[in-house]
mmCIF file of C-alpha atoms and ligand atoms in Angstrom:
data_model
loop_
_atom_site.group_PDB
_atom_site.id
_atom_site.type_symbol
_atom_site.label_atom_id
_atom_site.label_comp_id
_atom_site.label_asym_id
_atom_site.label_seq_id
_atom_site.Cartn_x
_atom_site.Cartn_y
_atom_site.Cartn_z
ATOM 1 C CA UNK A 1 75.741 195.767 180.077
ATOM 2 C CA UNK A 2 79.395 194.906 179.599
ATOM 3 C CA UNK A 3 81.412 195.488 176.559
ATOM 4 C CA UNK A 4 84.486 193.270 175.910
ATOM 5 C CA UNK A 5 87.503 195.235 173.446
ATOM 6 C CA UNK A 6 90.477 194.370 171.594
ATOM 7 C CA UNK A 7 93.281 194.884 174.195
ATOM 8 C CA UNK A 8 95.755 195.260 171.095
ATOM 9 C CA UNK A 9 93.478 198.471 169.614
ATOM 10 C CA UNK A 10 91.979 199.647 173.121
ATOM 11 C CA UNK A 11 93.023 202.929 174.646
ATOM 12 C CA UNK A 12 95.506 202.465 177.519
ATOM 13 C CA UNK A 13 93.046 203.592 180.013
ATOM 14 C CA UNK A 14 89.868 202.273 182.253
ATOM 15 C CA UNK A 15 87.404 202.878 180.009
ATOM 16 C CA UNK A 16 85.160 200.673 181.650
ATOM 17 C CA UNK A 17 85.201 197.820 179.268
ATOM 18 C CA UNK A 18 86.994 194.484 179.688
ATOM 19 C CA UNK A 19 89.820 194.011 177.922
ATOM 20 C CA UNK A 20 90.694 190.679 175.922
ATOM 21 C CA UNK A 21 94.689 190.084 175.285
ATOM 22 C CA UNK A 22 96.049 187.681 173.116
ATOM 23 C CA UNK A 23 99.216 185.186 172.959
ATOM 24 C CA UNK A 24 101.618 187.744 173.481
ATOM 25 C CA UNK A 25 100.305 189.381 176.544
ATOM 26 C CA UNK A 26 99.739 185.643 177.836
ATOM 27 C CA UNK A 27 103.526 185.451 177.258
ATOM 28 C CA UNK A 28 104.406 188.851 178.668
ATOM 29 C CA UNK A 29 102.071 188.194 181.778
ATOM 30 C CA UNK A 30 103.789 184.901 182.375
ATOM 31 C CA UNK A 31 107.058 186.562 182.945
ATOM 32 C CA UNK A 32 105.865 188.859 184.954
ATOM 33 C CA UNK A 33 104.331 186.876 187.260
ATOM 34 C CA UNK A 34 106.851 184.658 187.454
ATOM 35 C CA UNK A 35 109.050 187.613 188.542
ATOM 36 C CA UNK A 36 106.699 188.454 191.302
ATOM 37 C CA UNK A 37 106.351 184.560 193.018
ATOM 38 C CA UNK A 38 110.222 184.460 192.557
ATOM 39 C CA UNK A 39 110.459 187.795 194.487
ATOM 40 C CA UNK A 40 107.999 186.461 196.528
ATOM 41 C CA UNK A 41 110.017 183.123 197.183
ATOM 42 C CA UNK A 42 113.234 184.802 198.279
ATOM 43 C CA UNK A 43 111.632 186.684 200.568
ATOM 44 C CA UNK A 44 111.180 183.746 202.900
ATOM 45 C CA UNK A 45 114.089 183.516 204.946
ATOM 46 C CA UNK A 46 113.798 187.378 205.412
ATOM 47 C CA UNK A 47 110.368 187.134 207.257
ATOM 48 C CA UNK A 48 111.821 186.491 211.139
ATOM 49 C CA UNK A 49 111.348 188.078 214.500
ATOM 50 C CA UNK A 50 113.673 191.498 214.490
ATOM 51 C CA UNK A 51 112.907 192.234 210.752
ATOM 52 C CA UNK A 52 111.719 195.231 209.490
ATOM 53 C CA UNK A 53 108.626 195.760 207.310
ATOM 54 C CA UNK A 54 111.067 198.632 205.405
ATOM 55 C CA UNK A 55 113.922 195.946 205.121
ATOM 56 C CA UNK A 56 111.285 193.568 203.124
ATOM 57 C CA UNK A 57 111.199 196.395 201.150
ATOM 58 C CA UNK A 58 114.189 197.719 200.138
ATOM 59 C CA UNK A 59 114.557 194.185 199.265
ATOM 60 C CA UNK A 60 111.367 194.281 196.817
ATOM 61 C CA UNK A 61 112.734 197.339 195.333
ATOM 62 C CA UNK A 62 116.563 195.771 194.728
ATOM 63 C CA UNK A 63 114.887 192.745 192.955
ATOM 64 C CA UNK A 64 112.557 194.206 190.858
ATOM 65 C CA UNK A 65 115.450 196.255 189.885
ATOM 66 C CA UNK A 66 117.529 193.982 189.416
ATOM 67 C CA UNK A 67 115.696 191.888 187.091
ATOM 68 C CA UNK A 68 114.494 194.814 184.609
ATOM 69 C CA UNK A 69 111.235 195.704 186.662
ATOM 70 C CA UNK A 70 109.564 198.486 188.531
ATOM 71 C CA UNK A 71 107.375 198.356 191.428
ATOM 72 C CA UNK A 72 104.300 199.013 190.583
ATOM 73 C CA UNK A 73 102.804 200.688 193.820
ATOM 74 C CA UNK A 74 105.715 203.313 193.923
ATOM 75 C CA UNK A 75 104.508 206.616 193.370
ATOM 76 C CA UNK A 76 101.024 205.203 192.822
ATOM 77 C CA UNK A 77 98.523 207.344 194.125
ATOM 78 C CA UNK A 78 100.800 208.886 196.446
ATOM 79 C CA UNK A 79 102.178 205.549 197.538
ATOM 80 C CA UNK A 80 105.822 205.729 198.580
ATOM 81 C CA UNK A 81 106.480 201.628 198.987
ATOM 82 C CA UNK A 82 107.595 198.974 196.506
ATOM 83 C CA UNK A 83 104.899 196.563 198.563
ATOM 84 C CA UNK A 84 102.266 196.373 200.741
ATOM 85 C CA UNK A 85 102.978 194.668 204.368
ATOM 86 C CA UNK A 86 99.878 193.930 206.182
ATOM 87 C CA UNK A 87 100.378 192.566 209.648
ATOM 88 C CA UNK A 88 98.056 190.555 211.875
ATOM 89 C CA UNK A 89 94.633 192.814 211.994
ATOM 90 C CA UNK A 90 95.929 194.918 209.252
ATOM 91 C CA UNK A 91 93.388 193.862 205.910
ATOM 92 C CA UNK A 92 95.550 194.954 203.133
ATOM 93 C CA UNK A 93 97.141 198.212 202.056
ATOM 94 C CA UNK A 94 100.352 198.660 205.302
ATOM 95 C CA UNK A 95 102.700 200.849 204.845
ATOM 96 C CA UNK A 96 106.282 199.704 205.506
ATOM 97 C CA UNK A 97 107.753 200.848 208.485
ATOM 98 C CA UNK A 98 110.924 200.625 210.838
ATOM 99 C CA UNK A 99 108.916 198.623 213.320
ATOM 100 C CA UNK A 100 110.822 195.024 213.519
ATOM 101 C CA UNK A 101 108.734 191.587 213.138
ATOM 102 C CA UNK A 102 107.897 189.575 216.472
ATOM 103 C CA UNK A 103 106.838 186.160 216.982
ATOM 104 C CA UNK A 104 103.852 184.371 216.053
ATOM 105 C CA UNK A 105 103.016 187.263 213.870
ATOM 106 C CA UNK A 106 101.045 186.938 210.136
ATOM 107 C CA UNK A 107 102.130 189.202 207.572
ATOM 108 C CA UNK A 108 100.880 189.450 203.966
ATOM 109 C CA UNK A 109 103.522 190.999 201.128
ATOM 110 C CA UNK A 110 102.232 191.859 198.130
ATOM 111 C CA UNK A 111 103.789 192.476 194.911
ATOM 112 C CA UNK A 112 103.074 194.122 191.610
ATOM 113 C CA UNK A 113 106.228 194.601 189.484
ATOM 114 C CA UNK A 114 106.223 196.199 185.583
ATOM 115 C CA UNK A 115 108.085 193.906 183.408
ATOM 116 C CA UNK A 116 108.330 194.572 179.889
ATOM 117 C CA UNK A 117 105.120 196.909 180.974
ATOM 118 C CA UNK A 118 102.951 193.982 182.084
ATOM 119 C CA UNK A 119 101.426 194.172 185.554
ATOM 120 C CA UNK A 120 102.226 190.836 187.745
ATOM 121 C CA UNK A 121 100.257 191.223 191.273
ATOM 122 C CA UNK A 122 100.621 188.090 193.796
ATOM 123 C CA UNK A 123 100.742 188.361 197.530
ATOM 124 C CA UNK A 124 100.320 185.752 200.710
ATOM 125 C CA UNK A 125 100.841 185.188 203.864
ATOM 126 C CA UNK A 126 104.130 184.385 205.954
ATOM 127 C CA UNK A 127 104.748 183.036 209.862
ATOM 128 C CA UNK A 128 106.801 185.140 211.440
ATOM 129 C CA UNK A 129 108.007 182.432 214.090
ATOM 130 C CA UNK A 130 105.550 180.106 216.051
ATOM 131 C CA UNK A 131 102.521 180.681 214.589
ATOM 132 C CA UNK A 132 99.069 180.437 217.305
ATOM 133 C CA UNK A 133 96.710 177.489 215.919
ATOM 134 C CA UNK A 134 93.765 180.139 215.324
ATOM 135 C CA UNK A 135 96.154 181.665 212.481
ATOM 136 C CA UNK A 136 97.584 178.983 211.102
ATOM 137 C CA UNK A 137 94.216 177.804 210.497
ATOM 138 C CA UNK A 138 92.875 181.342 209.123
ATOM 139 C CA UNK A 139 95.919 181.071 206.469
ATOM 140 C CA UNK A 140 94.792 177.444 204.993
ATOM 141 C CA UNK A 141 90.933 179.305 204.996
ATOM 142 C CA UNK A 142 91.949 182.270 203.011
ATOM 143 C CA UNK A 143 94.540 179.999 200.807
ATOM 144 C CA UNK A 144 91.918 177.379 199.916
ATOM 145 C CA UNK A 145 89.262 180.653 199.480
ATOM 146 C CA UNK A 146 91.361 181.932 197.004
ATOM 147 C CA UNK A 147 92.082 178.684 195.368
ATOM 148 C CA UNK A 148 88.023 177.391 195.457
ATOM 149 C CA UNK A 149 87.473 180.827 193.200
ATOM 150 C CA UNK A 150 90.219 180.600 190.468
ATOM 151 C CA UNK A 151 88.961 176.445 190.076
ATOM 152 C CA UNK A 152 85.412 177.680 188.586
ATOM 153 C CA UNK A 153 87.502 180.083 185.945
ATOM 154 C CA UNK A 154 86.583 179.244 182.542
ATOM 155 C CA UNK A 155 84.890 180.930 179.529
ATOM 156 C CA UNK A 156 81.127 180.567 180.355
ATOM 157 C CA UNK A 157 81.511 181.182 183.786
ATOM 158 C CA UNK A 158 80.540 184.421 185.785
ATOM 159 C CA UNK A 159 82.295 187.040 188.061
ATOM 160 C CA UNK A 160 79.684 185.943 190.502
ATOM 161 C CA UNK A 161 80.733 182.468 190.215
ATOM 162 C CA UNK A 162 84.079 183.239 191.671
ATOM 163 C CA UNK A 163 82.681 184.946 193.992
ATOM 164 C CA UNK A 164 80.321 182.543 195.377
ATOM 165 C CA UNK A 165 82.259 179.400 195.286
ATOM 166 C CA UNK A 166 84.661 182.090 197.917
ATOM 167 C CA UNK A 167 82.403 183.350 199.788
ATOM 168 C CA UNK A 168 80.342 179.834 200.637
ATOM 169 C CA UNK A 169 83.526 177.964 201.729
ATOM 170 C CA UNK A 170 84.663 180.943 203.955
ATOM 171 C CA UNK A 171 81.322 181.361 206.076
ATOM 172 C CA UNK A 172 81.240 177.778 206.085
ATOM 173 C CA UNK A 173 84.935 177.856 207.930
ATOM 174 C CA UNK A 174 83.039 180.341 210.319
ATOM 175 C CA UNK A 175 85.469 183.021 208.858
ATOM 176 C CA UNK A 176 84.165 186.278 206.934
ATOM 177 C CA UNK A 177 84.795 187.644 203.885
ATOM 178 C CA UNK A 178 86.113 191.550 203.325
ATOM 179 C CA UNK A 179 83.705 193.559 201.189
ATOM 180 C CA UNK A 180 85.350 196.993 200.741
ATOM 181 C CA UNK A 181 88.341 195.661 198.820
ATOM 182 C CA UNK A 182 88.107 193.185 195.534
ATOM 183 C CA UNK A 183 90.252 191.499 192.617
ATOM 184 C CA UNK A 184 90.607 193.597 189.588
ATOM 185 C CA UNK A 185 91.477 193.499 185.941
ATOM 186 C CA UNK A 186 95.432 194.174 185.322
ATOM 187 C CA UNK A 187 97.673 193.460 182.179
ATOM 188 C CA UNK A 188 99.215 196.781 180.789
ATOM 189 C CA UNK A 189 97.086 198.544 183.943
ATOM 190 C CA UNK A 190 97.346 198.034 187.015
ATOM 191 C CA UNK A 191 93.630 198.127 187.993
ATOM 192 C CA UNK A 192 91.561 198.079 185.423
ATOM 193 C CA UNK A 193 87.352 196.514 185.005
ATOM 194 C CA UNK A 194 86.659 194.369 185.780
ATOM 195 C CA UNK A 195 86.006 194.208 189.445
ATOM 196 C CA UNK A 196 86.196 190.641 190.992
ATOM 197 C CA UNK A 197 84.048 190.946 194.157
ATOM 198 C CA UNK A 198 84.623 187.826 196.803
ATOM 199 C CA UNK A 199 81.522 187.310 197.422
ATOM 200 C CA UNK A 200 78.215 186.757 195.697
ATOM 201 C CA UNK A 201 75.838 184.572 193.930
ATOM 202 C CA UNK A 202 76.671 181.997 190.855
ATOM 203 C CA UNK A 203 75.408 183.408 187.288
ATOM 204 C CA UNK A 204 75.854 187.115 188.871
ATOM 205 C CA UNK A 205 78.256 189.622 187.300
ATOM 206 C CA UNK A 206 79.482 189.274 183.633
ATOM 207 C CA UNK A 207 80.821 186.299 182.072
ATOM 208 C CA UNK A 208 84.252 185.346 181.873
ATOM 209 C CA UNK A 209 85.683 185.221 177.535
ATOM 210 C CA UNK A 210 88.987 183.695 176.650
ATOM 211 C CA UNK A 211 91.800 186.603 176.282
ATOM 212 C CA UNK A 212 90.090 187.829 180.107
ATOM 213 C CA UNK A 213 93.202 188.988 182.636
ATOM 214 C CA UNK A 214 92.388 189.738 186.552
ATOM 215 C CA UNK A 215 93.503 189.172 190.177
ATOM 216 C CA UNK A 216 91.922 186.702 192.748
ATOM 217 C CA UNK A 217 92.489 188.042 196.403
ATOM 218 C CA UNK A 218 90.125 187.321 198.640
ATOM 219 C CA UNK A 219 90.629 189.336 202.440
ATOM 220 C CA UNK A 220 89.484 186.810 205.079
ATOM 221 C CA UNK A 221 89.229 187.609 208.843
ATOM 222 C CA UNK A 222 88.420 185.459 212.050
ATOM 223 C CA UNK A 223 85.877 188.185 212.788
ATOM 224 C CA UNK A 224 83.668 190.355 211.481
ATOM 225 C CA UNK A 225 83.980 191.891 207.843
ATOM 226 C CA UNK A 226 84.168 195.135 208.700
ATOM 227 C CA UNK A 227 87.703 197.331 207.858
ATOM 228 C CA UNK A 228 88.342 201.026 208.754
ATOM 229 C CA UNK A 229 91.064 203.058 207.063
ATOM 230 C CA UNK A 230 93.624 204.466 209.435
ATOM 231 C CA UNK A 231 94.818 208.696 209.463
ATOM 232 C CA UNK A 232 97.581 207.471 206.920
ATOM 233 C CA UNK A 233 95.105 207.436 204.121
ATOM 234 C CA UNK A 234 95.599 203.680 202.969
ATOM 235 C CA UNK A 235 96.657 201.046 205.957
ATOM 236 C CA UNK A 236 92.868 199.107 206.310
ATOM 237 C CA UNK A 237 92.358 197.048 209.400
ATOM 238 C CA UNK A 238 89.357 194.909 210.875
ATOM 239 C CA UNK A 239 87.055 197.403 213.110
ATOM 240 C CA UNK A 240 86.979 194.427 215.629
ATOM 241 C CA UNK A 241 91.400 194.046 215.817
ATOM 242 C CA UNK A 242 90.483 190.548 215.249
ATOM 243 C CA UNK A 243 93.262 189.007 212.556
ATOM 244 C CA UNK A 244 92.615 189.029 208.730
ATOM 245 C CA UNK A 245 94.699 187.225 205.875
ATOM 246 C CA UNK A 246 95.023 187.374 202.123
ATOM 247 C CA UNK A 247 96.320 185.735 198.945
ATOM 248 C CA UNK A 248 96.253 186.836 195.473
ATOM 249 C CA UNK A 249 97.176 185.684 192.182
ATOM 250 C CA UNK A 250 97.220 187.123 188.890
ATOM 251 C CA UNK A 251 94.825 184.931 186.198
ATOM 252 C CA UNK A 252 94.206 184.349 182.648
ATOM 253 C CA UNK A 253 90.965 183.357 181.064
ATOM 254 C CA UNK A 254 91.938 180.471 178.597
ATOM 255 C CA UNK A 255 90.049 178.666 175.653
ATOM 256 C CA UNK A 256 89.487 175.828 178.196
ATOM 257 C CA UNK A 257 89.742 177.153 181.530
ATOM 258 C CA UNK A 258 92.390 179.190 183.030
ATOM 259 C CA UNK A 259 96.315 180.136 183.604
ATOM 260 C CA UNK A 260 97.942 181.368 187.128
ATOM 261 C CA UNK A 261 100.741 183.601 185.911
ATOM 262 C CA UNK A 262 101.774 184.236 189.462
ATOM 263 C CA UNK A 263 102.489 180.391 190.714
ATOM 264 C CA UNK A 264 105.622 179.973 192.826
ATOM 265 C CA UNK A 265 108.151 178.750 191.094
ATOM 266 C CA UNK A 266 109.355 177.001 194.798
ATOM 267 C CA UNK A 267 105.784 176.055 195.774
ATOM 268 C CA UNK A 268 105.865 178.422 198.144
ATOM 269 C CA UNK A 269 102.519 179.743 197.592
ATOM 270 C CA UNK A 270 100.497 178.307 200.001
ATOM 271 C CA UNK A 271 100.420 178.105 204.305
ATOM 272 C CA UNK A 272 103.592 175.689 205.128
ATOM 273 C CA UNK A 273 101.225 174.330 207.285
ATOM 274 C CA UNK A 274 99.243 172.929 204.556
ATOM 275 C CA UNK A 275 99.229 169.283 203.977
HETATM 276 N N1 MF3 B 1 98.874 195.259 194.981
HETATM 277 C C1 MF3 B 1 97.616 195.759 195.502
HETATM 278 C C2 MF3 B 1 96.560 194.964 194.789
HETATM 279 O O1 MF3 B 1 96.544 193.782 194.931
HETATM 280 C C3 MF3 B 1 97.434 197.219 195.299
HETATM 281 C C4 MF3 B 1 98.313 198.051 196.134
HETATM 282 S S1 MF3 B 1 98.096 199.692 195.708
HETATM 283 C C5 MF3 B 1 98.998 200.519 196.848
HETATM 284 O O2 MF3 B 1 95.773 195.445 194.016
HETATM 285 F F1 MF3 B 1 99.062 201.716 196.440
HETATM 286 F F2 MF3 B 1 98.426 200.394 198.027
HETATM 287 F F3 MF3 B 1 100.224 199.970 196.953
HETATM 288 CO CO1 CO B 2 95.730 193.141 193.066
HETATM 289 CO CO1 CO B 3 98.466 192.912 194.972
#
């Protein structure tokens, strides 16, 4: 049983109940979003052989800063980054490094910055270089993944719905789907309920109401689903080393369907290899 509150009169903690927003946060979570595909955007021409995971960064840090926001991931949980980099077999969750960039690499930057203290999470993937054919084409996978589950968002609609249409396209790509990490709800938290698993079956898990705020990003790898946690405490990587991508963007529930707060402003938000 799921019980949806007021997000204007709700405590500001996980109480376990969704949270509905209204116009304003819709507003607020625009901007932020926006904030994070612009970051994202100028990051492009940074992502090249010889670069550094900490350069990427430092460079999160200075434009979130610079534009009135905060990462969110610094000094969350013990995290000491501004952003996640997650390279090749890495799932999610890399810690940036001094280790420089090389060539046909994948790499997946994620950002969350505060603005205004709304939460606006987007990551995906980047080439570093020549990419190898078997990664370009598990980028389009996980990007049209991700894209197949925010299409079926609409009041009505279930968790499980999202998770479905995601997890049928992927195993039909021969790809699998990563179970131990999921989409979440965000707005004024940065995780908050509900989960958004990326998998499942339609009509399963609660149903989506207007007002509704959460992430879609589906983990994808070539090989099994499987992930262990490395001795750092967060970096996740596939158990088989085989490669795994991800994309994520930050949704609203709408009267009539849904909002990405988090589209690039560039329309750099998808594989360049995409046609
Ligand atoms: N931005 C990640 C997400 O999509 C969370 C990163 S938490 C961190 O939910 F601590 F690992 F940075
Ligand atoms: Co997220
Ligand atoms: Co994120």
């Amino acid at each position: 049983m799921v019980t949806y509150v007021d997000a204007a009169t709700a405590p500001l903690k996980n109480t376990g109940h969704v949270r509905l927003y209204g116009r304003d946060a819709f507003v607020g979570m625009h901007r932020a979003g926006r904030l994070a595909a612009e970051c994202l955007d100028a990051l492009t021409p940074l992502v090249q052989p010889g670069v550094t995971t900490d350069e990427i960064d430092a460079f999160v840090y200075d434009f979130g800063v610079s534009h009135g926001a905060l990462p969110a991931t610094l000094h969350y949980r013990g995290y000491r980054k501004s952003t996640c980099t997650s390279i090749n077999h890495v799932v999610c969750h890399g810690i940036p490094n001094d280790k420089p960039m090389r060539d046909g690499d994948i790499v997946n930057i994620d950002v969350t910055f505060i603005l205004d203290g709304w939460h606006g999470d987007s990551s995906r993937m980047y080439g570093v270089g020549q990419l190898r054919r078997a990664a370009e084409r598990l980028l389009e996978v996980t990007y049209e993944s991700m894209m197949r589950g925010i299409a079926v968002i609409r009041p009505g609609a279930t968790t499980g719905d999202i998770g479905a249409a995601i997890q049928t396209y992927v195993e039909a790509e021969r790809c699998s789907v990563v179970r131990d990490f999921c989409g979440h709800g965000v707005g004024r938290l940065f995780h908050d309920t509900p989960n958004i698993l990326h998998y499942g079956r339609p009509g399963e898990g609660i149903e989506l109401r207007p007002g509704m705020i959460f992430t879609v990003e589906p983990m994808v790898n070539l090989g099994r689903p499987h992930v262990k946690i490395l001795s750092d405490g967060w970096t996740a990587v596939t158990r088989d080393r085989s490669l795994s991508a991800q994309y994520e963007h930050t949704v609203g529930v709408t009267e009539s369907g849904h909002e990405i707060f988090t589209l690039s402003p560039a329309g750099l938000d998808r594989p360049r290899s995409a046609g």
